[in-house]
mmCIF file of C-alpha atoms and ligand atoms in Angstrom:
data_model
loop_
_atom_site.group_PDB
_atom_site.id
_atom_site.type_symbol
_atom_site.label_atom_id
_atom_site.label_comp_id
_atom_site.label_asym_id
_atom_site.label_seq_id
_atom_site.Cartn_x
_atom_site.Cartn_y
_atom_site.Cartn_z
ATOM 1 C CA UNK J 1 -2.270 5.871 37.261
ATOM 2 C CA UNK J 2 -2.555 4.469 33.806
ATOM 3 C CA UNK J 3 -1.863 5.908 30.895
ATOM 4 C CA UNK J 4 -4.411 5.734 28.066
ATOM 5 C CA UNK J 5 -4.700 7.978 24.504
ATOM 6 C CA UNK J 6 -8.523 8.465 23.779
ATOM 7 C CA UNK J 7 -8.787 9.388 20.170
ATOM 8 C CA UNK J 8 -11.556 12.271 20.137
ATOM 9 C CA UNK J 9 -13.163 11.754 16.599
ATOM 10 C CA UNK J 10 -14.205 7.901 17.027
ATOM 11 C CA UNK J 11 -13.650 7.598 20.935
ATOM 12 C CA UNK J 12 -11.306 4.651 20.919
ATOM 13 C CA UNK J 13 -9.116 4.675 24.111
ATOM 14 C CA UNK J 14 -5.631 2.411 24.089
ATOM 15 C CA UNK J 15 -3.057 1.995 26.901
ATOM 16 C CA UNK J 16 0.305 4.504 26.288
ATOM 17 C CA UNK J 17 2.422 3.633 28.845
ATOM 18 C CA UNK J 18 5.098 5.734 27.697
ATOM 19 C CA UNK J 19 7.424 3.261 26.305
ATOM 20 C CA UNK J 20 7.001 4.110 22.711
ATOM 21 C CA UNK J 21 5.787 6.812 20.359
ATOM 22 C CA UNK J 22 1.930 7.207 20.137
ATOM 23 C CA UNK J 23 1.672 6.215 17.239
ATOM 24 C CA UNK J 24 2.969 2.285 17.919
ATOM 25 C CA UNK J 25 1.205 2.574 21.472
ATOM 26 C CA UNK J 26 -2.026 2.803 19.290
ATOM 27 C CA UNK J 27 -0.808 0.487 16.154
ATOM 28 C CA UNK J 28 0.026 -2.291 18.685
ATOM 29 C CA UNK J 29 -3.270 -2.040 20.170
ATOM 30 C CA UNK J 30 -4.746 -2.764 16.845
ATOM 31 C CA UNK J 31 -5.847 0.907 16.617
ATOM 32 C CA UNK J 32 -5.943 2.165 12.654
ATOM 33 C CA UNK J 33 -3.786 5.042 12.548
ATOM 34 C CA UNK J 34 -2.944 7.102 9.748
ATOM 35 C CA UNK J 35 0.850 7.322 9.585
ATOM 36 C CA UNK J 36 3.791 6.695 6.391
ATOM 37 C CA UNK J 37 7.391 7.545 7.289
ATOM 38 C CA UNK J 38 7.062 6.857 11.283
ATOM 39 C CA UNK J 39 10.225 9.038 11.128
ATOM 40 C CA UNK J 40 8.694 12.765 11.486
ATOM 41 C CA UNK J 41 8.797 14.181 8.059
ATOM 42 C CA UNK J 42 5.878 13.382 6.206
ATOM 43 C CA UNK J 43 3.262 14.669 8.564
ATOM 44 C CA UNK J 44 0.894 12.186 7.860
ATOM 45 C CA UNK J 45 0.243 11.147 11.572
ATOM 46 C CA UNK J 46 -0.871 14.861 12.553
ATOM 47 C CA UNK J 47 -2.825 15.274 15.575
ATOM 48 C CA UNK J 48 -4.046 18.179 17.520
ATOM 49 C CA UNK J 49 -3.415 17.348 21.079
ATOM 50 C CA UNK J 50 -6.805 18.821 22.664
ATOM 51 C CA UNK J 51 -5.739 17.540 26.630
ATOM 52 C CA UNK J 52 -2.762 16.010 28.157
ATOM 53 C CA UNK J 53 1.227 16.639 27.691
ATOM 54 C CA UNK J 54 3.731 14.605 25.082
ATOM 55 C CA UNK J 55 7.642 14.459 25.355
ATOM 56 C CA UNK J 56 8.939 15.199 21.382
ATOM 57 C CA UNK J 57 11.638 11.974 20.498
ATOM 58 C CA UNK J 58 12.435 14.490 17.390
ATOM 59 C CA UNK J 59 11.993 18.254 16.742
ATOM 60 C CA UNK J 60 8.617 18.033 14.949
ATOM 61 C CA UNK J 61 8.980 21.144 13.129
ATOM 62 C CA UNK J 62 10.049 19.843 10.252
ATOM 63 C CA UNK J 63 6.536 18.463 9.329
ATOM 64 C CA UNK J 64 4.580 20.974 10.968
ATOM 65 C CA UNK J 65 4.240 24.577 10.209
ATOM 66 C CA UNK J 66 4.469 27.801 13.243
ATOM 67 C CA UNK J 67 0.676 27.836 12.806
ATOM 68 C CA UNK J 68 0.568 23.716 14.012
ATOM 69 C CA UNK J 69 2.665 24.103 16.331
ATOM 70 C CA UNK J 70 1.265 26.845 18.043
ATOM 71 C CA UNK J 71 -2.031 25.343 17.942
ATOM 72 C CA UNK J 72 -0.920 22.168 19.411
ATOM 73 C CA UNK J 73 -0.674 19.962 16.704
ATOM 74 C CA UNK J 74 2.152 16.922 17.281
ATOM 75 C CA UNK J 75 2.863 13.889 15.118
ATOM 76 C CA UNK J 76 1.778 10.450 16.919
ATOM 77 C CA UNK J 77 5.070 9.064 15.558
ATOM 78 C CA UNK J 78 7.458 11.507 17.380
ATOM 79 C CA UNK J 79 5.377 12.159 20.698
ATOM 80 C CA UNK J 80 6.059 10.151 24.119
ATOM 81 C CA UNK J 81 2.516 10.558 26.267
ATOM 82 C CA UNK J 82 3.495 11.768 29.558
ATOM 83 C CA UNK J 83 0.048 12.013 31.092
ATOM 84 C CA UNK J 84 -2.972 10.294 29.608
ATOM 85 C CA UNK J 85 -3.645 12.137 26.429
ATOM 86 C CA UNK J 86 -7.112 12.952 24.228
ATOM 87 C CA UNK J 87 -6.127 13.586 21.104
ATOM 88 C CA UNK J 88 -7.710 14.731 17.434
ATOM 89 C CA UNK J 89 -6.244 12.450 14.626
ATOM 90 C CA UNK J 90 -6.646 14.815 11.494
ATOM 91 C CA UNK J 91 -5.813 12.547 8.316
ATOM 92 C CA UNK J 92 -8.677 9.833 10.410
ATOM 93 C CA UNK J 93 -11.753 10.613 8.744
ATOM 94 C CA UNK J 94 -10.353 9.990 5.235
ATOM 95 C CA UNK J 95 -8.584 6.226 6.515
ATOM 96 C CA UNK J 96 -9.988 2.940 6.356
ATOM 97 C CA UNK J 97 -11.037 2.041 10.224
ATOM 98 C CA UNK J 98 -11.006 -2.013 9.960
ATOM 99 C CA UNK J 99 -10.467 -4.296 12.441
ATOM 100 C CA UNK J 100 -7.423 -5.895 12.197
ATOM 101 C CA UNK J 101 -8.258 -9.660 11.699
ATOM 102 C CA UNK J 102 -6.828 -13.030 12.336
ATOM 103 C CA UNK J 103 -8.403 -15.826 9.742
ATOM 104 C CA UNK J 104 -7.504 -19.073 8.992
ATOM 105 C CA UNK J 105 -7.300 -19.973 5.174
ATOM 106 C CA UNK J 106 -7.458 -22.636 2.778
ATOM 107 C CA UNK J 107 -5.801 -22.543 -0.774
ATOM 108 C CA UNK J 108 -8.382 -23.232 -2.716
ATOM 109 C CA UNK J 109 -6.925 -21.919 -6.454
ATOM 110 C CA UNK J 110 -3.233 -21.580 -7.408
ATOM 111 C CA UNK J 111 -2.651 -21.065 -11.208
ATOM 112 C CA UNK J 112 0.425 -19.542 -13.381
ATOM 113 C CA UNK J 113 0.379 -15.376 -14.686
ATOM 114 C CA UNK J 114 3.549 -15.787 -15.276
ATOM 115 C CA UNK J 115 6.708 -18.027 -15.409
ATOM 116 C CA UNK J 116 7.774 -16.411 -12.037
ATOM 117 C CA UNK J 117 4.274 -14.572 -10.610
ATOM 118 C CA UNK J 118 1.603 -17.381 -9.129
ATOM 119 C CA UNK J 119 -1.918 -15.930 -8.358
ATOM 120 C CA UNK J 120 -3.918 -17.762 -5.353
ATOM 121 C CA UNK J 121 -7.079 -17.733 -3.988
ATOM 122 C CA UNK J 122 -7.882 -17.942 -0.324
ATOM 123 C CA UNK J 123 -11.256 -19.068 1.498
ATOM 124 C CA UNK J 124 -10.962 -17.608 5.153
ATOM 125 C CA UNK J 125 -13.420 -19.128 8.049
ATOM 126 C CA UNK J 126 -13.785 -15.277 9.239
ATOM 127 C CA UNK J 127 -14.610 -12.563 7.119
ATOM 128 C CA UNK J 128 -11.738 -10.078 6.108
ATOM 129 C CA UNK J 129 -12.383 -6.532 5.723
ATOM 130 C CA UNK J 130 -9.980 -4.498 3.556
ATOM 131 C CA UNK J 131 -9.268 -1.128 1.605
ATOM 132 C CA UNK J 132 -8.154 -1.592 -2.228
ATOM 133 C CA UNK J 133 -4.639 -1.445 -2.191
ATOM 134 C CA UNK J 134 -3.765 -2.868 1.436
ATOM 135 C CA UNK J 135 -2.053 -6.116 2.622
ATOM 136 C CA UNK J 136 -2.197 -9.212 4.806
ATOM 137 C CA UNK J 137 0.812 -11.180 6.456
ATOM 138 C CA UNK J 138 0.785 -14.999 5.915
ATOM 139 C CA UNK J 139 1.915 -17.706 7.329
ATOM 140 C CA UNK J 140 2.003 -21.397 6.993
ATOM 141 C CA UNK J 141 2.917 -23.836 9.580
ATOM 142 C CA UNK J 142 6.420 -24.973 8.211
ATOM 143 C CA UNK J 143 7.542 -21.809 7.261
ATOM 144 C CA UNK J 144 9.445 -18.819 9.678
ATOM 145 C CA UNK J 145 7.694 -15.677 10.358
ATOM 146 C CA UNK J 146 5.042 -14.060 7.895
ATOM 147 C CA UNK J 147 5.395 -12.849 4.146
ATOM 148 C CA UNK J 148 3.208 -9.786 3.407
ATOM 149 C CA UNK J 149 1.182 -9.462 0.151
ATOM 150 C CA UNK J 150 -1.356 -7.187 -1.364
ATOM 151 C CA UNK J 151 -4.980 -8.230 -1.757
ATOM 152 C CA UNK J 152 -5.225 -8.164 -5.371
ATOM 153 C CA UNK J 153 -9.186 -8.017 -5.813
ATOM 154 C CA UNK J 154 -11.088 -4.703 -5.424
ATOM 155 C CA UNK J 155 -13.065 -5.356 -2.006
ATOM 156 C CA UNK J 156 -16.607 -4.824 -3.297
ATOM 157 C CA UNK J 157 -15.796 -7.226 -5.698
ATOM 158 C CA UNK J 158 -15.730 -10.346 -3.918
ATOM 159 C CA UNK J 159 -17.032 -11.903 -0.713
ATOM 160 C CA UNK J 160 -15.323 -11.017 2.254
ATOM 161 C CA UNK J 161 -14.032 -14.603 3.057
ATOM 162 C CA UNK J 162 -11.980 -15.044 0.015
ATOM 163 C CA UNK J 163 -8.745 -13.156 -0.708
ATOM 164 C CA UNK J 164 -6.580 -13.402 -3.974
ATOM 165 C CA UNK J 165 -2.714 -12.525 -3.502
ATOM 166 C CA UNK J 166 -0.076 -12.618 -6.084
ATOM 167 C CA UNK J 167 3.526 -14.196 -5.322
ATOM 168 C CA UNK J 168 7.012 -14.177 -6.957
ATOM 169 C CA UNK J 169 8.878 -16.858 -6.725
ATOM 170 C CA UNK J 170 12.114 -15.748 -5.280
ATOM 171 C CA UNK J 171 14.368 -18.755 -5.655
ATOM 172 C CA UNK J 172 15.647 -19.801 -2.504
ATOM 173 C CA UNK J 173 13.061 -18.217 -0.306
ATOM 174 C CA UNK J 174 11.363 -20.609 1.481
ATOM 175 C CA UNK J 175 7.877 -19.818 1.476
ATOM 176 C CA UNK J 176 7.823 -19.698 -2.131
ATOM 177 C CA UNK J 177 9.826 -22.165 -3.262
ATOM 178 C CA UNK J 178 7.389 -24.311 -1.431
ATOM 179 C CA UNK J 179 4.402 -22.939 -3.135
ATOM 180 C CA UNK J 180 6.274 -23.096 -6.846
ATOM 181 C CA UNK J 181 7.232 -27.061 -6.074
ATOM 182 C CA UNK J 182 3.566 -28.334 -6.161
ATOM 183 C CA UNK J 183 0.377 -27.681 -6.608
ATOM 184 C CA UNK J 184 -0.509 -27.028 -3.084
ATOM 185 C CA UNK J 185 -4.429 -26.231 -3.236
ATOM 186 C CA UNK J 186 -6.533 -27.095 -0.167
ATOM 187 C CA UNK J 187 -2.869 -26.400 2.407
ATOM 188 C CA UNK J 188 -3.636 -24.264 5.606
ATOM 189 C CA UNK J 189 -2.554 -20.523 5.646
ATOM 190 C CA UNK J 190 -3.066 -18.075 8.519
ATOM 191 C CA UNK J 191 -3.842 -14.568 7.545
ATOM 192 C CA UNK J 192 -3.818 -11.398 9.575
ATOM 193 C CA UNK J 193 -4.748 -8.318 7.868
ATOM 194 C CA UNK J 194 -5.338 -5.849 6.613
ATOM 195 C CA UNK J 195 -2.579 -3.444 7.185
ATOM 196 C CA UNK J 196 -0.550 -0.769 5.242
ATOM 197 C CA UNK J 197 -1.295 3.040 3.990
ATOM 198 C CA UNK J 198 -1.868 2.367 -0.134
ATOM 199 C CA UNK J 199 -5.370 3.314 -0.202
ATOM 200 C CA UNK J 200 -7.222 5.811 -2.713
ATOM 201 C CA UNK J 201 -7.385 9.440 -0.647
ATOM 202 C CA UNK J 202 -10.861 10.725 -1.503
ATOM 203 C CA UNK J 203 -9.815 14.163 -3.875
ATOM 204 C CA UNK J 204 -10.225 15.181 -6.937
ATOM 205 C CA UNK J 205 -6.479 15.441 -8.097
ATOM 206 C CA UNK J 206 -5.013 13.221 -11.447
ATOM 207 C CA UNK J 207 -3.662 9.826 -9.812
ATOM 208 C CA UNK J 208 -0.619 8.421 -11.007
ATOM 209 C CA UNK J 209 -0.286 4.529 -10.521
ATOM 210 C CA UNK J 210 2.881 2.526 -11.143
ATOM 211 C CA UNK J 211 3.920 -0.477 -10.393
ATOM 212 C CA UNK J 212 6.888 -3.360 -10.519
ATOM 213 C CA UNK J 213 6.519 -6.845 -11.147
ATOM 214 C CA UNK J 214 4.001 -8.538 -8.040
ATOM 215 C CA UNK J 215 3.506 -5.170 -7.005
ATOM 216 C CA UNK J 216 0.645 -4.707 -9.504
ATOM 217 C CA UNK J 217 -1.419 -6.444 -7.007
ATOM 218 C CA UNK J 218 -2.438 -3.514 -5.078
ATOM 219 C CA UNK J 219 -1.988 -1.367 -7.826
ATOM 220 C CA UNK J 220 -5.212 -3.423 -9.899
ATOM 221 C CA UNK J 221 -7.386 -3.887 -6.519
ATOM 222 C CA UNK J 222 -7.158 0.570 -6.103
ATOM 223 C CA UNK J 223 -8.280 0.794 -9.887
ATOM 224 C CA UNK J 224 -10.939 -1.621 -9.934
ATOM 225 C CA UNK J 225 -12.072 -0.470 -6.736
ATOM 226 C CA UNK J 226 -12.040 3.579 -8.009
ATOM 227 C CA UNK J 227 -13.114 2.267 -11.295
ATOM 228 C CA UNK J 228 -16.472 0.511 -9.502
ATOM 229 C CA UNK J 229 -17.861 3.488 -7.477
ATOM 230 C CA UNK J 230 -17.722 5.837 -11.032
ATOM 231 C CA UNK J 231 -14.238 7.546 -10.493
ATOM 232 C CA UNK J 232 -13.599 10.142 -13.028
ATOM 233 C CA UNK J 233 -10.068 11.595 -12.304
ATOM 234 C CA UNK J 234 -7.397 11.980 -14.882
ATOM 235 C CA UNK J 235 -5.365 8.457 -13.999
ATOM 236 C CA UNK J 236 -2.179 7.134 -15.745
ATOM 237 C CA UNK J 237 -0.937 4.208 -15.087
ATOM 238 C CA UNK J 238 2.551 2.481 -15.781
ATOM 239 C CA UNK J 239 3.211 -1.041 -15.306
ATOM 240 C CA UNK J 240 7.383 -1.713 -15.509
ATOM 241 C CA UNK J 241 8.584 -5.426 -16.032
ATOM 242 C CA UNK J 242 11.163 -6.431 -17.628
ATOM 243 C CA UNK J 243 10.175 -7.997 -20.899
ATOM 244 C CA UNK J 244 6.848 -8.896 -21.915
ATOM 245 C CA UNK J 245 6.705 -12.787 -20.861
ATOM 246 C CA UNK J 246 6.343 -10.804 -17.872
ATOM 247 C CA UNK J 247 3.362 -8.992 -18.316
ATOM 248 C CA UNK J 248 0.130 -9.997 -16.929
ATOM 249 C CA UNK J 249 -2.887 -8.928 -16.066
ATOM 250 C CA UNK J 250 -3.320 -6.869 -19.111
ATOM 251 C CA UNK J 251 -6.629 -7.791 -19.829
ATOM 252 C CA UNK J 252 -7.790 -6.726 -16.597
ATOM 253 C CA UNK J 253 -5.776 -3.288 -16.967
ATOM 254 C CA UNK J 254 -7.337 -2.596 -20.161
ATOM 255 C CA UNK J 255 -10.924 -3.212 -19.066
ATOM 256 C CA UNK J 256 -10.481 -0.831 -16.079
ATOM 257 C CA UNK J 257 -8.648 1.194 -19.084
ATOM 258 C CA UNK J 258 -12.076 1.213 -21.482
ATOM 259 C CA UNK J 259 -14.600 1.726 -18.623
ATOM 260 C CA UNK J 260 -12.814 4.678 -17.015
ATOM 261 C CA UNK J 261 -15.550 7.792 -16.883
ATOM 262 C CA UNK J 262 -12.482 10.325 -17.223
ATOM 263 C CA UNK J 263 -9.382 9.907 -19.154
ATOM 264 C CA UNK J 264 -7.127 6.960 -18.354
ATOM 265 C CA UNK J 265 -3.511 6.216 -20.152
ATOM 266 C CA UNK J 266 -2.140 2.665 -19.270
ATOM 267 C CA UNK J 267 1.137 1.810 -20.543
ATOM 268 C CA UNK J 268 3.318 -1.332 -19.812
ATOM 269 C CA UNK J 269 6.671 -0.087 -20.009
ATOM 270 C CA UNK J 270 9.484 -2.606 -20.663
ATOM 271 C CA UNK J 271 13.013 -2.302 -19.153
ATOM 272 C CA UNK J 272 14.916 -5.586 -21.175
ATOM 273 C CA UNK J 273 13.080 -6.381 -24.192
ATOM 274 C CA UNK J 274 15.344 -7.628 -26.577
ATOM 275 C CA UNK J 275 15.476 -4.448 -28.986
ATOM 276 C CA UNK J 276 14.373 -6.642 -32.024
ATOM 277 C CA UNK J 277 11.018 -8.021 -30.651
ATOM 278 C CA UNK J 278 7.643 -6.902 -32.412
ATOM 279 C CA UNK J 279 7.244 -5.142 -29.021
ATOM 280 C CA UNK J 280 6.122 -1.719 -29.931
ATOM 281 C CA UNK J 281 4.934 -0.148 -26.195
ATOM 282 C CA UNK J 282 7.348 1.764 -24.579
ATOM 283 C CA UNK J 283 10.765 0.807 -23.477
ATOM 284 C CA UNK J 284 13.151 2.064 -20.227
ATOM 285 C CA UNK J 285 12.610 1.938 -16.800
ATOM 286 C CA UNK J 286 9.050 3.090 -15.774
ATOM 287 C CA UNK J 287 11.455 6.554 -14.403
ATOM 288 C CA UNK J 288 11.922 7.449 -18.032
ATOM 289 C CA UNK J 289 8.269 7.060 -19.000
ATOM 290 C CA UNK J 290 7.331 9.160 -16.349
ATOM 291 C CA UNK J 291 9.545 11.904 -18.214
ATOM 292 C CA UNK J 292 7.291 11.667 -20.705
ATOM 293 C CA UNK J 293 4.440 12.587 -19.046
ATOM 294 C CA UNK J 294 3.229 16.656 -18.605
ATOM 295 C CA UNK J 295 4.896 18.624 -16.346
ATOM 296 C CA UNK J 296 1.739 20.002 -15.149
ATOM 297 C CA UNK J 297 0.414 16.682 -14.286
ATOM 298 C CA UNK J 298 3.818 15.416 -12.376
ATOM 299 C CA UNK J 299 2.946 18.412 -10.450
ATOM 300 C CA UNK J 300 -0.756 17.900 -9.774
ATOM 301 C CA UNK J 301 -1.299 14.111 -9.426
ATOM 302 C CA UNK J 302 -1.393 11.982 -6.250
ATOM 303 C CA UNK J 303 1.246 9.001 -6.437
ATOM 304 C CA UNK J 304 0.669 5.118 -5.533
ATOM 305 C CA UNK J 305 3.161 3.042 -6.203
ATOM 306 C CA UNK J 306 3.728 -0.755 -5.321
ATOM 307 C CA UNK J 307 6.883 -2.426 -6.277
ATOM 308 C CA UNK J 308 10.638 -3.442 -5.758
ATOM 309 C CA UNK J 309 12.143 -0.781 -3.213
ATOM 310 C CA UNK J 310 14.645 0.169 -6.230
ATOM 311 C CA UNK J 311 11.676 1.360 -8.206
ATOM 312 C CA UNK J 312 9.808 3.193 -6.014
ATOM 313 C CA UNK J 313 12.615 4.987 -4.269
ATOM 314 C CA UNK J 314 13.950 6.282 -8.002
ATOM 315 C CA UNK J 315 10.469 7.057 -8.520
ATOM 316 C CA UNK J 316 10.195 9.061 -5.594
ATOM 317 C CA UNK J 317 13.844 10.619 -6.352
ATOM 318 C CA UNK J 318 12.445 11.729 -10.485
ATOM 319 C CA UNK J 319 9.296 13.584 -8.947
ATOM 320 C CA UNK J 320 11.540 15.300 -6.710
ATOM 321 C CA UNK J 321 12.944 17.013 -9.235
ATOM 322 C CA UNK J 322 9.548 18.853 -10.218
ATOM 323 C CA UNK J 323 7.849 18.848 -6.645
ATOM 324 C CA UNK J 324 8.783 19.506 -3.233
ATOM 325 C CA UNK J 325 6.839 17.852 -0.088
ATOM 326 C CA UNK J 326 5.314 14.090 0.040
ATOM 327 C CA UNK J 327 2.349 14.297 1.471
ATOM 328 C CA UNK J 328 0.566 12.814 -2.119
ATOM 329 C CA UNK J 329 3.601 10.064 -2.462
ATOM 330 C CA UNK J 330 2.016 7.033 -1.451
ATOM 331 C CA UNK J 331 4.080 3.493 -1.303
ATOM 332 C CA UNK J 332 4.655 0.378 -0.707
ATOM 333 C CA UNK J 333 8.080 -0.890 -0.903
ATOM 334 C CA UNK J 334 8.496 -5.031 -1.450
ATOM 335 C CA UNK J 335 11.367 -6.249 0.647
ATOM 336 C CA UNK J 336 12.371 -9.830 -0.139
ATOM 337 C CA UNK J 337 12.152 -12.283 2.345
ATOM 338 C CA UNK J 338 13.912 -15.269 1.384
HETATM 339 FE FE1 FES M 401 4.629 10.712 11.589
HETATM 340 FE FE2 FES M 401 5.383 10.593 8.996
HETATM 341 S S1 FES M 401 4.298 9.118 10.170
HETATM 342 S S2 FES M 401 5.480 12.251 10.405
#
């Protein structure tokens, strides 16, 4: 008899076959599903199994407490379903539910931020539903496999057949050394999307935003977005690059900066500015700015973070030092695909 997961709160019902953890079973069926570390310690993919029986890949104590586990709580990510399961996803009713769509695209802008970061503009023939802060794969006909990037515009701030990404140029990579060569407005790129777990949780917590180099993309779609439906939490946010040619977008950040309804710090924080520049913002990695910053509030805040995985991960490693747990560390790490 088949196999099938019905998820109680929305009553979506995918195939489980058994092969893999819940959680891909319902990922690869195109079913939203909150998860982070797919490795059993961040207990993001909780879910109270209300019928049905699960084989455990890994002890899943370390993410759930006696309570959970005596209630019959598992994590999607380390649960085989051995019968046909129903099951009550808890962090669902808080996570974007979009469809995951498949839209072909036109370049219709391209233009320079900075000598190395190229913003462009996509018109899709289908429209493209998206959270603030999540990301699409592309992929062009000449090129191997799909390169993800951030939507860069807050949602409600556009129509939903046009998406803006910005792109690095990492020389030698193929994708975009093509798109550096030429002006290549009006070329054919398929985009599926959305996808990833950088979204704003609703709460009332301080948020603490950083981000690295392209990965400000995200970063300025979540604050726009927050910044459009009347946010008012305590928000800091710290852009690293490495000297100020690479900057951009600071017009942008200091608008959301100004129309902020609670308080809101922004500082570009520069890692290799020649120490004799006029540059008078702060200096370092954006790990010794956040040393700067209240111990109370390293405590408090929720954390998004989009950038190179050296960042984030040393990120992750200084608020360690004044918080346990990760539930409120949210990331997305940019691997480079040459
Ligand atoms: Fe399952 Fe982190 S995604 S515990």
């Amino acid at each position: 008899e088949p196999r099938t997961v019905t998820i109680a709160q929305t009553g979506k019902v995918f195939d489980a076959p058994g092969k893999d953890s819940v959680l891909n079973e319902a990922l690869a069926a195109g079913i939203p599903f909150p998860h982070s570390c797919t490795v059993g310690t961040c207990g993001t993919c909780k879910s109270k199994l209300i019928s049905g029986k699960v084989r455990e890949i890994m002890d899943s104590a370390i993410a759930l407490t006696s309570e959970e586990l005596r209630d019959g709580y598992i994590l999607a990510c380390q649960s085989i379903a051995r019968k046909s399961l129903e099951i009550g996803v808890v962090g669902l009713s808080d996570m974007p539910d979009h469809m995951l769509t498949h839209a072909q695209g036109k370049i219709s802008t391209q233009r320079a931020l900075t000598h190395d970061i190229i913003e462009i503009c996509l018109t899709l023939d289908t429209p493209l539903e998206y959270s603030a802060g999540q990301y699409a794969e592309l992929r062009l006909a000449d090129v191997n496999g799909p390169r993800s990037y951030s939507f860069a515009d807050a949602p409600s701030n556009i129509d939903r057949r046009r998406a803006t990404f910005f792109v690095r140029h990492v020389p030698g990579g193929e994708f975009t050394d093509w798109l550096f060569s030429a002006d290549r407005v009006g070329t054919d790129v398929s985009v599926a999307g959305p996808f990833g777990d950088l979204w704003l949780r609703p709460s009332e917590l301080p948020i603490l935003c950083v981000a690295g180099g392209s990965g400000l993309a995200p970063i300025k779609a979540l604050l726009e977005e927050a910044n459009r439906q009347g946010c008012s939490r305590q928000a800091v946010f710290l852009f690293g690059a490495r000297e100020q040619q690479d900057l951009y977008c600071l017009m942008e950040a200091n608008a959301i900066s100004e129309s902020w309804s609670g308080s809101f710090a922004f500082h570009p924080v520069l890692s290799q500015e020649p120490p004799n520049s006029a540059w008078t913002g702060e200096r370092g990695l954006v790990t010794n700015a956040l040393s700067r910053l209240p111990e109370e509030f390293l405590q408090s805040c929720e954390v998004y973070a989009c950038g190179p995985p050296v960042m984030v991960n040393a990120l992750e490693d200084a608020l360690r030092e004044v918080r346990t747990g990760s539930q409120y560390f949210h990331a997305d790490r940019f691997v480079t695909r040459i």
